[in-house]
Coordinates of C-alpha atoms and ligand atoms in Angstrom, one line a residue:
M139 CA 74.2 96.8 50.9
L140 CA 77.3 99.1 51.5
A141 CA 76.1 100.8 53.5
E142 CA 76.6 97.6 56.4
I143 CA 79.4 97.9 56.0
L144 CA 81.6 101.7 55.2
G145 CA 79.6 103.9 57.4
N146 CA 78.0 106.6 54.7
K147 CA 81.3 109.0 54.7
Q148 CA 83.4 106.2 53.5
I149 CA 80.5 106.4 50.2
R150 CA 80.2 108.8 47.2
T151 CA 77.8 108.7 44.5
D152 CA 77.9 112.3 43.2
Q153 CA 78.5 112.1 39.7
D154 CA 82.1 114.6 40.5
S155 CA 83.3 112.1 42.7
L156 CA 82.9 109.2 40.4
Q157 CA 84.3 112.1 37.4
H158 CA 87.4 112.1 39.8
W159 CA 87.9 108.8 41.3
G160 CA 86.5 106.7 39.0
K161 CA 89.7 107.1 36.0
D162 CA 93.2 107.5 36.1
W163 CA 95.8 109.4 34.5
T164 CA 94.9 107.6 30.2
N165 CA 92.7 109.7 27.7
G166 CA 90.3 108.8 26.0
F167 CA 87.8 105.9 28.1
T168 CA 84.5 106.3 29.6
V169 CA 84.4 107.2 33.0
A170 CA 81.7 105.4 34.8
P171 CA 82.2 103.7 38.3
S172 CA 78.4 104.3 39.8
A173 CA 79.9 104.4 43.7
V174 CA 83.2 105.9 45.0
V175 CA 83.7 103.4 48.8
F176 CA 87.0 104.4 51.7
P177 CA 87.6 101.7 53.2
E178 CA 89.5 101.8 56.1
T179 CA 90.4 98.7 56.9
I180 CA 91.6 95.0 56.1
E181 CA 88.0 93.3 57.3
Q182 CA 86.3 95.8 55.6
L183 CA 88.2 94.9 52.7
Q184 CA 86.8 91.5 53.3
E185 CA 83.7 92.6 54.0
L186 CA 83.5 94.3 50.3
V187 CA 85.1 91.6 48.9
R188 CA 81.9 89.3 50.0
Y189 CA 79.3 91.6 49.0
A190 CA 80.5 92.0 45.5
I191 CA 80.5 88.4 45.3
S192 CA 76.9 88.5 46.7
A193 CA 75.9 91.1 44.6
D194 CA 77.6 90.2 41.6
V195 CA 79.2 93.9 41.6
K196 CA 82.4 94.6 40.3
L197 CA 85.7 96.2 42.0
V198 CA 88.2 98.6 40.5
P199 CA 90.8 99.7 43.4
S200 CA 92.2 102.8 42.6
G201 CA 95.2 104.4 44.3
G202 CA 97.3 107.6 43.4
R203 CA 95.1 108.3 40.0
T204 CA 98.5 108.5 38.2
G205 CA 98.3 105.4 36.0
L206 CA 98.7 105.2 32.3
S207 CA 97.0 102.5 30.9
G208 CA 93.2 102.8 32.2
G209 CA 94.3 100.3 34.4
A210 CA 92.5 102.5 36.7
V211 CA 89.3 103.6 34.9
A212 CA 85.7 102.8 35.7
S213 CA 83.0 102.9 32.8
N214 CA 80.7 100.5 32.9
G215 CA 79.1 100.8 37.3
E216 CA 81.9 99.1 38.9
V217 CA 82.6 100.4 42.2
V218 CA 86.3 102.3 42.7
V219 CA 87.9 100.8 45.7
S220 CA 89.7 103.6 46.7
F221 CA 93.2 103.5 49.2
D222 CA 93.1 106.6 50.6
R223 CA 92.3 106.4 53.2
M224 CA 94.8 103.1 53.8
N225 CA 97.6 105.9 53.7
K226 CA 99.1 104.8 57.0
I227 CA 102.6 104.1 57.9
L228 CA 102.3 101.1 60.6
D229 CA 105.6 99.8 61.8
F230 CA 109.5 99.6 61.0
S231 CA 111.9 97.3 62.0
E232 CA 114.9 99.1 61.7
Q233 CA 117.3 96.1 62.1
D234 CA 115.0 94.5 59.3
R235 CA 114.5 97.5 57.5
I236 CA 111.4 97.2 56.4
V237 CA 108.4 100.0 57.2
T238 CA 104.9 98.1 56.6
C239 CA 102.4 99.8 55.7
Q240 CA 98.9 99.9 53.7
P241 CA 98.7 100.4 50.1
G242 CA 97.9 104.4 50.2
L243 CA 100.8 105.6 51.5
I244 CA 102.1 108.7 49.1
T245 CA 106.0 107.1 47.2
A246 CA 106.7 110.6 48.7
N247 CA 105.9 110.1 51.4
L248 CA 107.7 106.6 51.8
Q249 CA 110.3 107.9 50.6
D250 CA 110.7 110.8 52.9
F251 CA 110.1 108.5 56.1
A252 CA 112.5 106.5 55.1
E253 CA 115.5 109.3 55.2
Q254 CA 113.9 110.1 58.0
Q255 CA 115.1 106.8 59.4
G256 CA 118.5 107.7 57.7
L257 CA 117.4 105.0 55.0
F258 CA 116.3 105.4 51.3
Y259 CA 113.6 103.9 49.3
P260 CA 115.1 103.8 45.4
V261 CA 112.2 104.1 43.1
D262 CA 111.4 107.1 42.0
F263 CA 109.4 108.1 38.9
A264 CA 107.7 112.0 38.0
S265 CA 104.2 110.7 39.1
S266 CA 106.1 109.9 42.8
G267 CA 104.4 112.6 44.5
S268 CA 100.5 111.8 43.6
S269 CA 101.5 107.8 43.6
Q270 CA 100.8 105.2 45.4
I271 CA 102.8 103.1 46.9
G272 CA 100.2 99.9 45.9
G273 CA 99.3 101.1 42.7
N274 CA 103.1 100.8 42.1
V275 CA 103.2 97.5 43.4
S276 CA 100.4 96.3 41.5
T277 CA 102.6 97.7 38.1
N278 CA 105.6 96.8 39.6
A279 CA 106.4 100.3 38.8
G280 CA 110.4 100.9 37.3
G281 CA 111.0 105.0 36.6
I282 CA 114.5 106.8 37.2
K283 CA 117.1 104.4 38.8
V284 CA 116.5 101.5 37.8
I285 CA 119.8 100.1 36.4
R286 CA 120.9 100.7 39.9
Y287 CA 118.1 99.5 42.3
G288 CA 115.8 97.7 40.6
L289 CA 111.6 98.0 40.2
T290 CA 109.2 98.3 42.6
R291 CA 109.3 94.1 42.8
D292 CA 113.0 94.3 43.9
W293 CA 111.7 95.6 47.4
I294 CA 109.0 94.0 48.2
A295 CA 109.5 91.9 51.3
G296 CA 105.9 91.0 51.7
L297 CA 102.3 92.6 51.4
K298 CA 98.5 90.8 52.7
V299 CA 96.4 91.1 50.0
V300 CA 92.4 89.6 49.9
T301 CA 91.7 87.5 47.4
G302 CA 88.3 87.0 45.2
T303 CA 86.5 84.6 47.9
G304 CA 87.8 87.4 50.5
A305 CA 90.8 85.4 52.3
L306 CA 93.6 87.6 53.7
L307 CA 97.4 86.4 52.7
D308 CA 100.3 86.8 53.8
C309 CA 103.0 86.7 51.4
N310 CA 106.6 86.2 53.2
A311 CA 105.9 88.2 55.9
G312 CA 109.4 90.5 55.3
L313 CA 111.2 87.6 54.9
I314 CA 114.8 87.8 53.3
K315 CA 114.8 83.8 52.4
N316 CA 110.7 81.8 51.8
A317 CA 112.1 78.6 49.7
T318 CA 108.4 77.1 50.9
G319 CA 106.7 76.7 47.2
Y320 CA 104.7 79.8 45.1
D321 CA 105.6 83.1 45.7
F322 CA 103.1 84.3 45.9
R323 CA 103.8 87.7 46.3
H324 CA 105.2 88.3 43.4
L325 CA 102.0 87.4 41.7
M326 CA 100.9 89.8 42.5
I327 CA 102.9 92.5 41.9
G328 CA 102.4 93.8 38.8
A329 CA 98.8 91.7 39.1
E330 CA 97.2 95.4 38.2
G331 CA 94.4 94.2 40.9
T332 CA 93.0 91.9 38.6
L333 CA 94.0 88.7 40.9
G334 CA 93.1 90.4 45.0
L335 CA 92.6 94.0 47.0
L336 CA 96.8 94.7 48.0
A337 CA 95.8 95.7 51.8
E338 CA 99.2 96.0 54.1
L339 CA 102.7 96.5 52.6
D340 CA 106.4 95.6 53.3
V341 CA 108.3 97.6 51.6
Q342 CA 112.7 97.2 51.9
L343 CA 114.7 100.1 52.3
T344 CA 118.3 100.6 51.7
V345 CA 120.9 103.0 52.6
M346 CA 121.3 106.2 51.6
P347 CA 123.6 107.1 48.5
E348 CA 126.4 109.5 48.5
P349 CA 125.0 112.9 47.2
Q350 CA 124.7 112.8 43.6
V351 CA 126.3 114.5 40.3
V352 CA 123.8 114.9 37.5
M353 CA 125.6 115.8 33.1
V354 CA 123.1 116.6 30.8
M355 CA 125.3 115.6 27.7
G356 CA 123.7 117.2 23.7
V357 CA 123.7 114.0 21.7
P358 CA 124.1 114.3 18.0
N359 CA 122.9 111.0 16.9
V360 CA 120.5 108.7 18.8
G361 CA 122.3 105.7 17.6
D362 CA 125.3 106.7 20.0
L363 CA 123.5 106.8 22.8
L364 CA 124.7 103.3 23.9
K365 CA 128.5 104.2 23.2
I366 CA 128.1 106.5 25.5
L367 CA 126.3 103.9 28.0
Q368 CA 129.2 101.4 28.0
S369 CA 132.2 104.8 28.7
F370 CA 129.9 105.4 31.1
N371 CA 129.7 102.2 32.6
A372 CA 133.4 100.9 32.1
G373 CA 134.2 103.7 34.6
L374 CA 131.2 103.8 37.3
T375 CA 128.0 102.9 38.9
L376 CA 125.0 104.5 37.4
S377 CA 122.4 105.8 39.0
A378 CA 120.2 106.5 36.1
F379 CA 121.2 106.7 32.1
E380 CA 117.4 108.3 30.7
F381 CA 118.0 110.1 27.2
F382 CA 115.0 112.9 25.8
S383 CA 115.0 113.9 21.6
D384 CA 115.1 118.0 21.5
V385 CA 111.2 117.7 20.5
A386 CA 110.9 116.4 24.1
L387 CA 113.1 119.7 25.7
Q388 CA 111.7 122.3 24.2
K389 CA 108.8 121.0 24.8
V390 CA 109.7 121.3 29.1
R391 CA 111.8 124.5 28.0
D392 CA 107.4 126.5 27.5
H393 CA 105.7 124.6 29.5
R394 CA 108.6 125.7 32.8
S395 CA 110.4 128.5 30.9
L396 CA 113.8 127.3 31.5
P397 CA 117.0 127.7 29.9
A398 CA 118.6 125.5 27.2
P399 CA 121.5 123.8 29.2
L400 CA 123.9 123.6 26.8
S401 CA 124.1 126.2 24.2
Q402 CA 123.9 125.0 20.9
P403 CA 120.7 122.6 20.7
E404 CA 120.7 119.1 19.7
A405 CA 118.9 116.1 18.2
F406 CA 119.4 114.7 21.5
Y407 CA 120.3 114.4 25.2
A408 CA 121.7 112.2 27.2
L409 CA 121.4 112.5 31.0
V410 CA 123.1 110.8 33.3
E411 CA 123.3 111.0 37.5
F412 CA 127.1 108.6 39.8
D413 CA 127.3 109.5 43.1
E414 CA 129.8 112.5 43.4
S415 CA 132.7 110.1 44.4
A416 CA 132.5 109.0 40.6
N417 CA 132.5 113.2 39.8
S418 CA 136.6 112.1 37.7
A419 CA 135.7 109.0 37.3
A420 CA 132.6 110.5 35.0
E421 CA 135.0 113.4 33.7
A422 CA 137.2 110.5 31.7
A423 CA 133.6 108.8 30.2
F424 CA 132.4 112.5 29.6
A425 CA 135.9 113.6 27.4
A426 CA 136.5 109.8 25.7
C427 CA 132.6 110.6 24.0
M428 CA 133.8 113.9 23.2
E429 CA 137.1 112.5 21.5
A430 CA 134.9 110.1 19.9
G431 CA 132.3 112.9 18.6
W432 CA 130.0 110.8 20.5
V433 CA 128.5 114.5 21.7
T434 CA 129.1 117.9 21.5
D435 CA 128.7 119.5 24.9
G436 CA 127.4 118.7 27.8
V437 CA 127.4 120.3 32.0
V438 CA 127.9 119.1 35.0
S439 CA 125.9 120.3 38.1
Q440 CA 128.0 121.7 41.1
S441 CA 125.0 121.0 43.9
A442 CA 121.4 119.1 44.2
S443 CA 119.5 122.2 43.3
Q444 CA 121.5 122.3 39.9
A445 CA 121.1 118.3 39.5
A446 CA 117.4 118.8 40.5
A447 CA 117.0 121.5 38.0
L448 CA 118.6 119.5 35.1
W449 CA 116.6 116.0 36.6
Q450 CA 113.6 119.3 35.4
L451 CA 114.6 119.1 31.8
R452 CA 113.5 115.4 31.5
E453 CA 111.2 115.2 34.7
G454 CA 108.6 117.6 33.4
I455 CA 107.9 116.1 30.1
S456 CA 104.9 114.2 30.4
E457 CA 103.6 117.3 32.3
A458 CA 104.6 119.6 30.1
I459 CA 102.8 117.4 26.7
A460 CA 100.2 116.0 28.2
P461 CA 98.0 119.1 26.6
Y462 CA 99.1 117.8 23.7
T463 CA 97.3 114.5 24.3
P464 CA 98.9 112.0 23.4
Y465 CA 98.9 108.7 21.8
K466 CA 101.6 107.3 24.7
N467 CA 104.4 104.1 24.2
D468 CA 106.3 102.5 27.0
L469 CA 108.4 100.1 25.7
S470 CA 111.4 97.9 26.6
V471 CA 113.7 95.4 24.0
R472 CA 117.0 94.8 25.4
I473 CA 119.7 97.5 25.5
S474 CA 121.5 95.5 22.1
D475 CA 118.7 96.3 20.9
V476 CA 117.5 99.4 21.8
P477 CA 119.7 101.6 18.5
E478 CA 117.8 99.9 15.7
F479 CA 114.7 99.4 17.3
L480 CA 114.2 103.1 17.6
A481 CA 115.0 103.5 14.3
D482 CA 112.9 101.5 12.8
V483 CA 109.6 102.9 15.0
D484 CA 110.9 106.6 14.4
N485 CA 111.4 105.5 10.6
Y486 CA 107.3 104.0 10.7
V487 CA 106.1 107.4 12.3
A488 CA 107.7 109.6 10.1
N489 CA 107.0 107.2 7.2
S490 CA 103.7 106.8 8.4
F491 CA 102.4 109.8 9.5
P492 CA 104.7 112.1 8.5
D493 CA 101.9 115.8 10.4
F494 CA 102.1 113.9 13.9
E495 CA 104.8 115.0 15.6
V496 CA 107.4 112.2 18.2
C497 CA 108.7 112.4 21.2
W498 CA 110.9 110.5 22.0
Y499 CA 112.3 110.2 26.4
G500 CA 112.3 107.2 28.9
H501 CA 114.5 105.4 29.9
I502 CA 117.4 103.9 27.5
G503 CA 120.1 102.6 30.7
D504 CA 117.7 99.4 30.7
G505 CA 116.1 99.4 27.4
N506 CA 113.2 101.3 28.5
L507 CA 111.8 104.0 25.4
H508 CA 108.9 106.8 26.1
L509 CA 107.1 107.2 22.7
N510 CA 105.0 110.2 22.5
I511 CA 102.8 111.0 19.5
L512 CA 101.3 114.1 19.4
R513 CA 98.7 114.6 18.5
P514 CA 98.3 117.7 15.9
E515 CA 96.4 121.1 16.7
H516 CA 93.0 120.4 14.0
M517 CA 93.1 116.9 14.8
S518 CA 90.1 115.6 17.0
V519 CA 91.4 113.1 20.1
E520 CA 89.1 110.7 19.1
E521 CA 90.6 110.8 14.9
F522 CA 94.2 111.2 17.0
F523 CA 93.6 107.9 19.2
H524 CA 91.9 106.2 15.6
H525 CA 95.1 106.8 14.1
G526 CA 97.3 105.5 17.2
H527 CA 95.5 102.7 17.2
A528 CA 95.5 101.8 14.2
M529 CA 99.8 101.8 14.5
S530 CA 100.1 100.8 17.4
P531 CA 99.9 96.7 14.9
K532 CA 103.1 98.0 12.8
I533 CA 105.2 99.2 17.0
F534 CA 103.9 95.9 18.8
A535 CA 104.8 93.9 16.0
L536 CA 109.0 96.3 15.7
V537 CA 107.9 95.1 19.7
A538 CA 107.9 91.5 19.2
E539 CA 110.8 90.4 16.6
R540 CA 112.9 91.5 19.3
R541 CA 111.0 89.6 22.1
G542 CA 110.7 92.9 24.2
S543 CA 107.8 93.8 25.6
I544 CA 104.3 96.5 24.8
S545 CA 104.6 97.7 28.4
A546 CA 107.7 97.6 30.7
E547 CA 106.3 100.1 33.6
H548 CA 103.6 101.7 32.9
G549 CA 101.2 98.5 32.5
V550 CA 98.4 97.2 30.5
G551 CA 95.2 98.4 32.0
L552 CA 92.8 99.2 29.6
L553 CA 95.6 100.6 26.8
K554 CA 97.3 97.8 25.7
R555 CA 95.2 94.6 27.1
D556 CA 94.5 94.3 22.7
F557 CA 97.8 93.4 22.1
L558 CA 98.9 91.9 24.6
D559 CA 99.8 88.8 22.7
F560 CA 102.6 90.9 20.8
S561 CA 104.6 90.5 24.1
R562 CA 102.6 86.8 25.4
S563 CA 102.1 83.4 23.5
P564 CA 98.4 82.0 23.3
E565 CA 100.0 79.7 25.9
E566 CA 100.9 81.6 28.2
I567 CA 97.9 83.9 28.7
A568 CA 95.5 81.4 29.1
L569 CA 97.7 80.4 32.2
M570 CA 96.9 83.6 33.2
R571 CA 93.3 83.2 32.8
G572 CA 93.8 80.1 34.8
L573 CA 95.3 82.1 37.5
K574 CA 92.3 84.9 37.0
G575 CA 89.9 81.7 37.6
L576 CA 91.5 80.5 40.1
F577 CA 92.3 84.0 42.3
D578 CA 89.2 85.8 41.4
P579 CA 86.6 83.1 40.6
H580 CA 84.3 85.6 40.4
E581 CA 85.5 88.1 38.2
I582 CA 85.0 91.0 40.4
F583 CA 88.5 92.8 40.0
N584 CA 89.1 94.8 37.6
P585 CA 87.1 93.3 34.6
N586 CA 88.4 93.9 31.6
K587 CA 91.5 94.4 32.5
L588 CA 95.0 93.4 31.2
L589 CA 93.9 90.0 30.1
P590 CA 92.5 90.4 27.0
V591 CA 88.5 90.0 26.3
D592 CA 88.2 86.1 25.3
D593 CA 85.0 86.7 22.7
G594 CA 86.7 84.7 20.1
L595 CA 87.8 88.0 18.3
A596 CA 91.4 88.7 17.3
A597 CA 91.8 92.6 18.0
D598 CA 92.6 93.7 14.0
K599 CA 96.3 92.6 14.0
N600 CA 97.6 92.8 10.2
Ligands
S2G203 C1 109.0 108.7 32.0 C2 106.0 108.9 33.0 C3 104.8 109.3 32.1 C4 104.9 109.0 31.1 O1 108.7 110.1 32.5 O2 109.1 107.8 32.7 O3 107.4 106.8 32.8 O4 104.8 108.2 30.0 C5 106.6 108.2 32.1 O5 104.6 110.2 30.1
ZN204 ZN1 109.6 106.2 32.6

């Protein structure tokens, strides 16, 4: 019984709790866990796994519940394992610049702790105030500074994980060099809770950057975005290169009553961030882009608060469009493929679904585009998601043509599971199933997530 492992304050079965902890930020899936548990120690995680094996119970790990692919949704009576109470910082080594923490630590609290040590945790995104570092690891979260600092994967120096037999693996222990065979740390990063329960993380920190400057530019032709990127990259090191359409900007301005950044609207906008010492190089790059006609206007922050205000225009999009229950796609192709790929997808959606409003934004500097189709007011969520699922194979075929990814940073979860073979070969999926069988032999972790349901019936792709 769960009550033999955990105190009764660590178990909830009331409907409000089941509905609250049984889902993430993804729409459109049934939420029906049987219980929510709040373990506080590694030993309790191991006990939970042994209980799940003996009672044939399935476990759905749950962090900040900001996931966007249904990775933390419990639809079939699973027990949700919430890490809300495993949220502590356990140790900090100044020499190693490593924070040892529990997976439930809120990302923003990790960032604040780093700053208090005069250091920096550089992976950042709009949901960092709610997301937990364990969830960031489980989806290898990217965000807005990937072009300079990489992804979550690049900052995990070690991790402890409880496998599907209840064993505790201590992976890499924070070592910089360790050439002793397969690195299971990297297997667990991005595994979306399907191979084990993350129990402890060694997070690498780095030096603080200089104060940052943000510039927003008006871009009439989306095909010029990469020329702008190349022009800036030629002269300075960018911390971020984001883009968003005027549709996205309007939604954020309406949602937060914000002024327009430029005197005239443009079809698209580029947001760049860089060290203040690169100001003159950035101004030179901006002038060159103006000269070339790739940008028509620009605004540059003069203070940290102005930089934050300009970031709001980009980071506020997700929240601003949420009322439209958008059908989300989180796509990536090589940077060099972005202009043609974006045009192909835009043409397909405009020709096939002319009355759907398309909202483009994303981390175009690393090839990651967020395509959000907004639900028309008159249409039910169910009908709208039906159309969304119908358009996905065509969009993913365009991704596959360029050897791109159908999920750049949000993970596969439930939402993209049946389309995984647009980005992974049958051989790879078979090997993934083999790994699942090795690490989760009793199939207790996050059932039906990430890997297509192996029923032999390929989802209709044509
Ligand atoms: C972003 C956040 C989630 C979304 O804004 O970069 O990853 O797609 C997204 O709204
Ligand atoms: Zn993103």
